[in-house]
Amino acid sequence: MGSPRIIMKLIVAGIHDEPGDVRVIELKHQRKPLLPTFEPGSHVDVHLPDGKVRQYSLCGDPEDLSRYTIAVKRESSGRGGSAWIYDQVTPGAELPVSAPRNHFPLKESGGPVLLLAGGIGITPILAMARVLCRQGKPFELHYFARSRSLAPLLRTLEESIGAKSLRLHFDDQVDTLQDIEGLLSTRPSGAQLYYCGPLGFMAAVARVSEHWPDGTVHFEAFQPPVQDDTAPEPFTIVLRNGTVVPVPADRSALSAIRAAGVLLMASCENGVCGTCECGYLEGQPIHRDAVLSNDARSHRFIPCVSRATGVLKLDL
Amino acid sequence: MTWQGNLLHIHIAPAASYEMEELAEAQLIAGRGIVGDRYYLGTGTYSPKPDVREVTLIEIEVLEAIANGEPKIPGFKRSLAPEDHRRNLTTRGVPLNHLTGKRFRVGETILRAARMNFPCKYIEELLGMPGLYEGLLNRSGLNCSIEVGGVIRPGDPIVPMDE
């Protein structure tokens, strides 16, 4: 089960705009000079006034704990959280923010690191690049955007890590285009791949890195991959103590389990944060999350979005 | 048993998992809780489970023992600040474990001790302090109801009523 994180009422200490409808928000603690430590790849949960929770990667320097920096892209077609933050949050405002959590850590490895970011997916990748750069480790960051004028955090990126490791690819500049299939066709010895970006980018990188060995490819998605459009079917959950919990077609496994009296923490309820993760003992789950690795899918389950056929026995 | 102690700190949190905030004075409402606290508002981790949690207390003596490394718990060497333990009131000189079922005064208010608090794994995960659960066993304070409400402040005397 995902562990709970302390929630702090942070103050918006600074706001500035970046290209591509992105607003960078700096958050400080009201009383404490230092915030909890974080590793590159970490995100925080931002708690919105309507009770919703949204995850944002920390894109600042993990060595500077006087502030957390998040970048919010205004998505008018999204679920409303980012639009609310973009439109309503002003300097001095108070935002409830969880301590950081990391589902996208840099692995200890001696080999080269390949970082791929598409658009706003630069946020966790930027924090990783800052740390790799400081440690003097070999890495290459490929940043894909529609054009230079629409690429968020580009200046910060250029100032923080320099040109040596940075490769920029803009759709409107033919000489910068990069064929990712070619980029990933041969895996350099010992290399690790990390990528983050919008849905189409995620799907493309997943496809062309399929031949990389298990454990060498790491990613973070903003939303689960486009799902099959089959209608959800009812199924049945059995708890460890034998309690039978029917899950109707129009209800999530998470809400059915909670209604049965099990205290289960959850956060995004969209299959990306991993807070409600639990184990399953028997059955055929239909995984619809964007958190679990292929290995984990054999015994773990994300009840906020995933379903099952027939009977699923959970380790709860 | 004769004893007299006092109130050192008052902390509340607006909802489950939120950081505790220290107060210079607090309003206790009989039968409900501390104004602004999660168990007054019904937003606590355990709010859905009926129990007495209007006010929770813990001894500073326990925090001092933990800071001194007593008892020794493998892999655990940390101190627990009054704002981290998630109880509302931090006391000195009050034998909390002996008060179950008894009434006592905190300043102008009267509390009735319902049961000894039991530590939870939740706080261990929340604070990232493995071993804390064991460190608080049998000394994680007292859950009380409020019989007579009022305003309390750090420094208020805490005295027994029922002998």
XYZ file of C-alpha atoms in Angstrom:
479
model
C 0.000 0.000 0.000
C 1.284 3.478 -0.769
C 2.326 5.221 2.376
C 0.759 8.447 3.572
C 2.707 11.672 3.313
C 2.551 14.672 5.582
C 0.628 17.585 4.057
C 2.087 21.055 4.502
C 0.339 24.373 3.946
C 2.913 25.968 1.655
C 2.936 29.593 0.533
C 3.287 30.636 -3.099
C 6.552 32.591 -2.981
C 6.922 33.257 -6.688
C 5.171 32.780 -10.010
C 6.488 33.239 -13.513
C 5.270 32.221 -16.917
C 7.055 29.935 -19.341
C 6.329 29.263 -23.014
C 3.596 26.792 -23.907
C 0.941 27.964 -21.405
C 3.094 26.896 -18.493
C 3.262 28.676 -15.141
C 6.125 27.998 -12.747
C 5.177 28.167 -9.077
C 7.658 28.357 -6.206
C 6.461 27.142 -2.831
C 7.928 27.811 0.607
C 7.080 26.685 4.116
C 5.489 29.286 6.374
C 7.579 28.460 9.445
C 10.398 26.095 8.494
C 13.441 27.224 6.495
C 13.910 23.768 4.935
C 11.394 21.480 3.263
C 11.606 17.666 3.329
C 14.358 16.283 1.082
C 13.571 14.863 -2.342
C 15.288 12.913 -5.080
C 15.067 13.834 -8.760
C 11.955 12.317 -10.352
C 9.844 13.020 -7.243
C 6.425 14.602 -7.346
C 4.189 16.274 -4.778
C 0.420 16.049 -4.395
C -1.316 19.422 -4.528
C -4.670 19.389 -2.708
C -7.277 21.546 -4.435
C -10.178 23.289 -2.644
C -12.734 20.914 -4.176
C -10.979 17.931 -2.605
C -9.251 16.801 -5.780
C -5.552 16.003 -5.701
C -3.107 16.606 -8.536
C 0.488 15.430 -8.909
C 3.289 17.712 -10.084
C 6.932 16.786 -10.562
C 9.481 18.840 -8.669
C 11.652 20.520 -11.288
C 13.885 22.553 -8.953
C 17.299 21.666 -7.621
C 17.094 18.842 -5.023
C 19.952 20.560 -3.162
C 17.891 23.718 -2.620
C 15.351 22.758 0.032
C 14.322 26.341 0.753
C 11.629 25.925 -1.901
C 9.802 23.474 -4.137
C 9.332 24.395 -7.778
C 6.489 22.972 -9.879
C 5.420 23.798 -13.432
C 1.738 23.722 -14.301
C 0.516 23.539 -17.888
C -2.909 25.006 -18.479
C -4.913 22.176 -20.037
C -8.368 23.446 -20.862
C -9.351 19.953 -21.968
C -7.992 18.340 -18.802
C -9.770 17.459 -15.576
C -9.716 21.047 -14.356
C -7.035 20.845 -11.669
C -4.244 22.473 -13.617
C -6.562 25.135 -15.027
C -7.634 26.005 -11.476
C -4.036 26.303 -10.292
C -3.021 28.270 -13.397
C -5.930 30.712 -13.113
C -6.500 31.052 -9.362
C -3.155 30.736 -7.601
C -1.511 34.073 -6.829
C 1.649 35.045 -4.893
C 1.103 34.702 -1.153
C -1.658 32.111 -1.579
C -1.635 29.035 0.617
C -1.576 25.613 -1.096
C -1.773 22.291 0.753
C 1.088 20.204 -0.646
C 2.233 16.732 0.375
C 5.798 15.773 1.141
C 7.470 14.401 -2.018
C 7.072 10.853 -3.239
C 9.165 9.231 -5.943
C 7.900 6.694 -8.482
C 10.503 7.734 -11.050
C 13.891 7.455 -9.329
C 17.258 7.493 -11.050
C 18.756 4.046 -10.712
C 22.267 3.588 -9.363
C 24.242 2.631 -12.435
C 27.628 3.257 -13.916
C 26.507 3.400 -17.540
C 25.303 6.330 -19.611
C 21.882 7.832 -18.946
C 19.513 8.783 -21.734
C 16.801 11.297 -20.763
C 13.892 11.950 -23.148
C 11.340 14.683 -22.489
C 8.358 15.820 -24.528
C 6.985 19.300 -23.731
C 5.872 19.664 -20.113
C 7.374 16.204 -19.501
C 10.605 18.125 -19.024
C 9.752 18.745 -15.334
C 11.047 15.514 -13.686
C 13.747 15.185 -16.372
C 15.108 18.645 -15.532
C 15.614 17.674 -11.873
C 17.373 14.478 -13.006
C 19.640 16.406 -15.383
C 20.601 18.877 -12.645
C 21.776 16.040 -10.414
C 23.554 14.036 -13.136
C 25.303 17.205 -14.256
C 26.502 17.979 -10.721
C 27.678 14.388 -10.219
C 29.593 14.541 -13.479
C 27.845 11.403 -14.771
C 27.557 10.749 -18.502
C 24.084 11.638 -19.785
C 22.304 13.024 -22.802
C 19.001 14.886 -22.607
C 16.800 15.003 -25.691
C 14.068 17.616 -25.373
C 11.239 17.444 -27.919
C 8.846 20.377 -28.427
C 6.699 21.841 -31.187
C 8.946 24.879 -31.473
C 11.565 26.807 -29.512
C 8.972 29.451 -28.662
C 6.655 26.838 -27.123
C 9.223 24.859 -25.108
C 8.718 25.368 -21.351
C 11.742 25.719 -19.047
C 14.148 25.849 -21.983
C 16.180 28.759 -20.619
C 16.421 27.180 -17.151
C 17.542 23.986 -18.808
C 20.234 25.697 -20.860
C 21.476 27.620 -17.803
C 21.453 24.575 -15.502
C 23.073 21.879 -17.575
C 24.780 23.639 -20.464
C 24.845 22.719 -24.135
C 27.171 19.725 -23.953
C 24.551 17.187 -22.835
C 21.498 18.899 -24.292
C 19.903 17.975 -27.636
C 16.932 20.083 -28.709
C 14.381 18.866 -31.244
C 11.732 21.235 -32.580
C 8.993 20.139 -34.979
C 9.275 23.412 -36.902
C 13.054 23.262 -37.371
C 13.822 20.475 -39.791
C 17.538 20.443 -39.011
C 16.789 19.607 -35.341
C 14.393 16.726 -35.958
C 15.350 13.424 -34.435
C 13.983 10.042 -35.330
C 13.485 8.387 -31.922
C 13.455 4.953 -33.474
C 16.978 5.581 -34.703
C 17.970 7.101 -31.355
C 16.904 4.009 -29.413
C 17.615 1.310 -32.000
C 20.947 0.398 -30.422
C 21.278 0.414 -26.658
C 24.706 1.686 -25.567
C 26.353 -0.718 -23.144
C 24.981 -0.283 -19.602
C 22.587 2.505 -20.648
C 19.421 3.426 -18.736
C 16.503 5.219 -20.418
C 14.144 7.664 -18.659
C 11.268 9.401 -20.437
C 8.268 11.587 -19.685
C 5.844 13.488 -21.892
C 2.351 13.585 -23.377
C 0.408 10.466 -24.401
C 1.554 10.223 -28.019
C 5.177 10.714 -27.016
C 4.888 8.051 -24.300
C 3.378 5.553 -26.730
C 6.044 6.237 -29.369
C 8.976 5.863 -26.974
C 7.438 2.733 -25.425
C 7.149 1.187 -28.876
C 10.698 1.893 -30.028
C 12.323 0.902 -26.698
C 10.556 -2.457 -26.518
C 13.784 -4.319 -27.288
C 15.645 -2.734 -24.317
C 16.040 -5.278 -21.480
C 13.688 -5.249 -18.453
C 14.872 -2.840 -15.777
C 16.627 -0.438 -18.159
C 13.610 1.631 -19.247
C 11.874 3.983 -16.785
C 9.025 6.381 -17.373
C 6.417 8.566 -15.740
C 3.067 9.246 -17.357
C 0.706 12.140 -16.636
C -2.285 9.978 -17.383
C -2.808 6.309 -18.047
C -2.359 5.168 -21.647
C -5.432 5.396 -23.827
C -7.606 2.543 -22.722
C -9.506 0.013 -24.675
C -13.026 1.247 -25.140
C -14.712 -1.915 -23.900
C -17.360 -1.124 -21.314
C -16.429 -2.000 -17.706
C -17.994 -5.265 -16.533
C -19.025 -6.084 -12.980
C -16.665 -8.370 -11.047
C -16.126 -9.621 -7.518
C -13.401 -8.922 -4.987
C -12.668 -11.256 -2.103
C -10.736 -9.851 0.854
C -8.229 -11.804 2.918
C -10.778 -12.364 5.681
C -13.202 -13.870 3.162
C -15.468 -10.836 2.783
C -17.047 -10.795 -0.686
C -17.247 -7.326 -2.272
C -19.211 -7.058 -5.531
C -17.921 -4.303 -7.860
C -20.685 -3.028 -10.160
C -19.795 -1.906 -13.687
C -20.266 1.775 -12.840
C -18.118 1.756 -9.723
C -14.366 1.501 -9.071
C -12.842 -1.340 -7.093
C -11.467 1.317 -4.727
C -14.872 2.743 -3.860
C -16.369 -0.739 -3.428
C -13.552 -1.781 -1.084
C -13.928 1.409 0.928
C -17.679 0.958 1.156
C -16.941 -2.477 2.612
C -15.130 -0.754 5.468
C -11.484 -1.103 4.431
C -9.422 2.046 5.088
C -7.417 2.484 1.893
C -5.456 5.635 1.111
C -5.847 7.068 -2.384
C -4.778 10.230 -4.094
C -5.101 10.775 -7.846
C -7.840 8.159 -8.389
C -6.672 8.162 -11.978
C -4.191 5.282 -11.968
C -1.001 7.314 -12.010
C 0.105 7.990 -8.424
C 0.225 4.513 -6.881
C -1.132 5.531 -3.472
C -3.902 2.900 -3.393
C -1.649 0.100 -4.649
C -2.296 -3.269 -3.033
C -1.445 -6.903 -3.627
C -3.613 -9.561 -5.232
C -3.394 -13.258 -4.457
C -5.588 -14.918 -7.095
C -7.565 -13.941 -10.167
C -7.315 -12.203 -13.513
C -6.913 -8.440 -13.130
C -7.405 -6.013 -16.021
C -4.644 -3.493 -15.331
C -5.568 0.045 -16.377
C -3.003 2.018 -14.401
C 0.185 3.757 -15.479
C 2.228 2.939 -12.370
C 2.979 -0.751 -12.128
C 5.926 -2.273 -13.932
C 5.374 -5.415 -15.966
C 6.942 -7.434 -13.145
C 4.636 -5.893 -10.547
C 1.547 -6.660 -12.634
C 1.853 -10.332 -11.706
C 0.968 -9.630 -8.053
C 0.061 -5.948 -7.525
C -3.164 -4.079 -8.298
C -4.269 -0.420 -8.549
C -7.918 -0.461 -7.440
C -8.826 3.126 -8.396
C -8.812 2.293 -12.127
C -8.064 -1.391 -12.632
C -10.708 -4.078 -12.852
C -10.853 -7.846 -13.189
C -12.765 -10.662 -14.781
C -14.612 -12.968 -12.420
C -13.231 -13.115 -8.891
C -10.110 -11.273 -7.704
C -8.670 -12.118 -4.290
C -6.877 -9.104 -2.787
C -4.206 -9.068 -0.099
C -6.259 -6.661 2.028
C -2.346 9.597 43.888
C -1.141 13.144 44.272
C 0.441 14.869 41.382
C 0.404 18.205 39.607
C 1.602 18.930 36.131
C 1.219 21.498 33.445
C 0.462 22.022 29.797
C 3.486 22.641 27.547
C 2.138 22.691 23.986
C -1.154 22.712 22.100
C -1.218 21.374 18.531
C -4.015 20.898 16.034
C -4.244 19.843 12.380
C -7.097 20.739 10.013
C -7.341 17.259 8.457
C -5.722 13.836 8.294
C -2.014 13.946 7.344
C -1.767 17.743 7.604
C 1.177 19.089 9.588
C 0.318 19.929 13.178
C 0.183 23.657 14.024
C 1.007 25.057 17.436
C -1.536 27.283 19.165
C -0.991 29.930 21.852
C -4.509 29.214 23.089
C -7.254 26.802 22.173
C -11.011 26.624 22.581
C -12.250 23.273 23.887
C -15.896 22.425 23.203
C -17.528 19.883 25.534
C -18.475 16.671 23.733
C -16.739 17.723 20.504
C -13.065 18.639 20.526
C -10.623 21.482 19.960
C -11.922 24.140 17.583
C -10.086 23.765 14.269
C -8.754 20.259 14.921
C -9.426 17.328 12.599
C -11.398 15.393 15.219
C -13.546 18.464 15.907
C -14.120 18.886 12.171
C -14.603 15.156 11.441
C -11.711 15.098 8.954
C -9.275 12.879 10.893
C -7.864 9.551 9.785
C -10.046 7.802 12.374
C -13.072 10.108 12.212
C -15.153 7.428 10.403
C -14.483 5.028 13.296
C -16.480 6.006 16.400
C -14.208 6.371 19.418
C -13.253 8.999 21.967
C -10.703 11.330 20.409
C -11.922 14.786 21.361
C -8.514 15.594 22.834
C -5.359 13.483 22.865
C -2.436 13.992 25.238
C 1.154 12.759 25.482
C 3.902 13.210 28.077
C 7.003 15.257 27.268
C 8.793 12.682 29.439
C 8.139 10.081 26.700
C 9.601 12.358 24.031
C 12.644 12.966 26.231
C 13.136 9.214 26.718
C 12.914 8.644 22.953
C 15.469 11.427 22.369
C 17.757 9.680 24.884
C 17.452 6.410 22.964
C 15.307 4.624 25.564
C 14.380 1.918 25.010
C 16.887 0.788 22.407
C 15.056 -0.189 19.224
C 17.168 -1.662 16.426
C 17.565 0.835 13.626
C 15.725 3.576 15.462
C 17.554 6.610 16.742
C 15.533 9.725 16.341
C 13.836 12.354 18.394
C 10.192 13.214 18.122
C 9.307 16.903 18.260
C 6.050 17.996 19.956
C 4.695 19.053 16.555
C 5.352 15.594 15.096
C 3.646 13.211 17.515
C 0.139 14.233 16.372
C -1.362 14.353 19.893
C -3.038 17.634 20.772
C -1.561 18.392 24.187
C 1.989 17.839 25.425
C 2.154 17.637 29.230
C 4.812 17.599 31.934
C 4.387 15.883 35.275
C 1.108 14.135 34.430
C 0.945 10.304 34.845
C -1.284 9.799 31.809
C -1.208 5.984 31.886
C -2.786 6.014 35.352
C -5.730 8.212 34.510
C -8.004 5.964 32.414
C -11.595 6.500 33.568
C -10.659 9.495 35.716
C -11.286 13.199 35.397
C -8.706 15.956 35.614
C -8.512 19.693 35.030
C -6.505 21.429 32.338
C -6.749 25.140 33.120
C -10.448 25.950 33.274
C -11.531 22.802 31.421
C -12.326 19.306 32.686
C -11.295 16.225 30.677
C -12.272 12.599 31.221
C -9.710 9.993 30.177
C -11.417 7.362 28.023
C -8.571 5.044 27.097
C -4.847 4.819 26.610
C -3.827 5.828 23.121
C -2.443 3.055 20.937
C 0.264 3.969 18.432
C -0.340 3.344 14.750
C 1.905 2.333 11.888
C 0.389 5.260 9.994
C 2.456 7.822 11.915
C 5.613 5.820 11.244
C 4.992 6.043 7.508
C 3.825 9.642 7.674
C 7.018 10.783 9.360
C 9.309 8.304 7.598
C 10.489 7.035 11.002
C 10.512 3.219 11.055
C 10.621 1.881 14.618
C 8.551 4.711 16.051
C 5.573 2.382 16.507
C 7.550 0.201 18.891
C 8.990 3.317 20.522
C 5.515 4.516 21.475
C 3.992 1.205 22.614
C 2.399 1.567 26.070
C 3.321 5.226 26.272
C 1.651 6.941 23.372
C -0.656 8.995 25.577
C -4.317 9.285 26.415
C -7.569 9.815 24.505
C -10.021 12.038 26.386
C -13.497 13.478 26.161
C -14.237 17.046 27.188
C -16.705 17.326 30.105
C -16.362 21.058 30.626
C -15.067 23.197 27.788
C -13.190 26.477 27.857
C -9.978 28.157 26.799
C -6.603 26.574 27.555
C -3.078 27.934 27.113
C 0.449 26.538 27.455
C 1.491 26.894 31.109
C -1.977 25.998 32.433
C -1.859 23.707 35.472
C -3.110 20.132 35.094
C -4.506 18.666 38.319
C -6.406 15.514 39.341
C -10.099 15.558 40.336
C -11.074 11.966 41.092
C -8.905 10.256 43.661
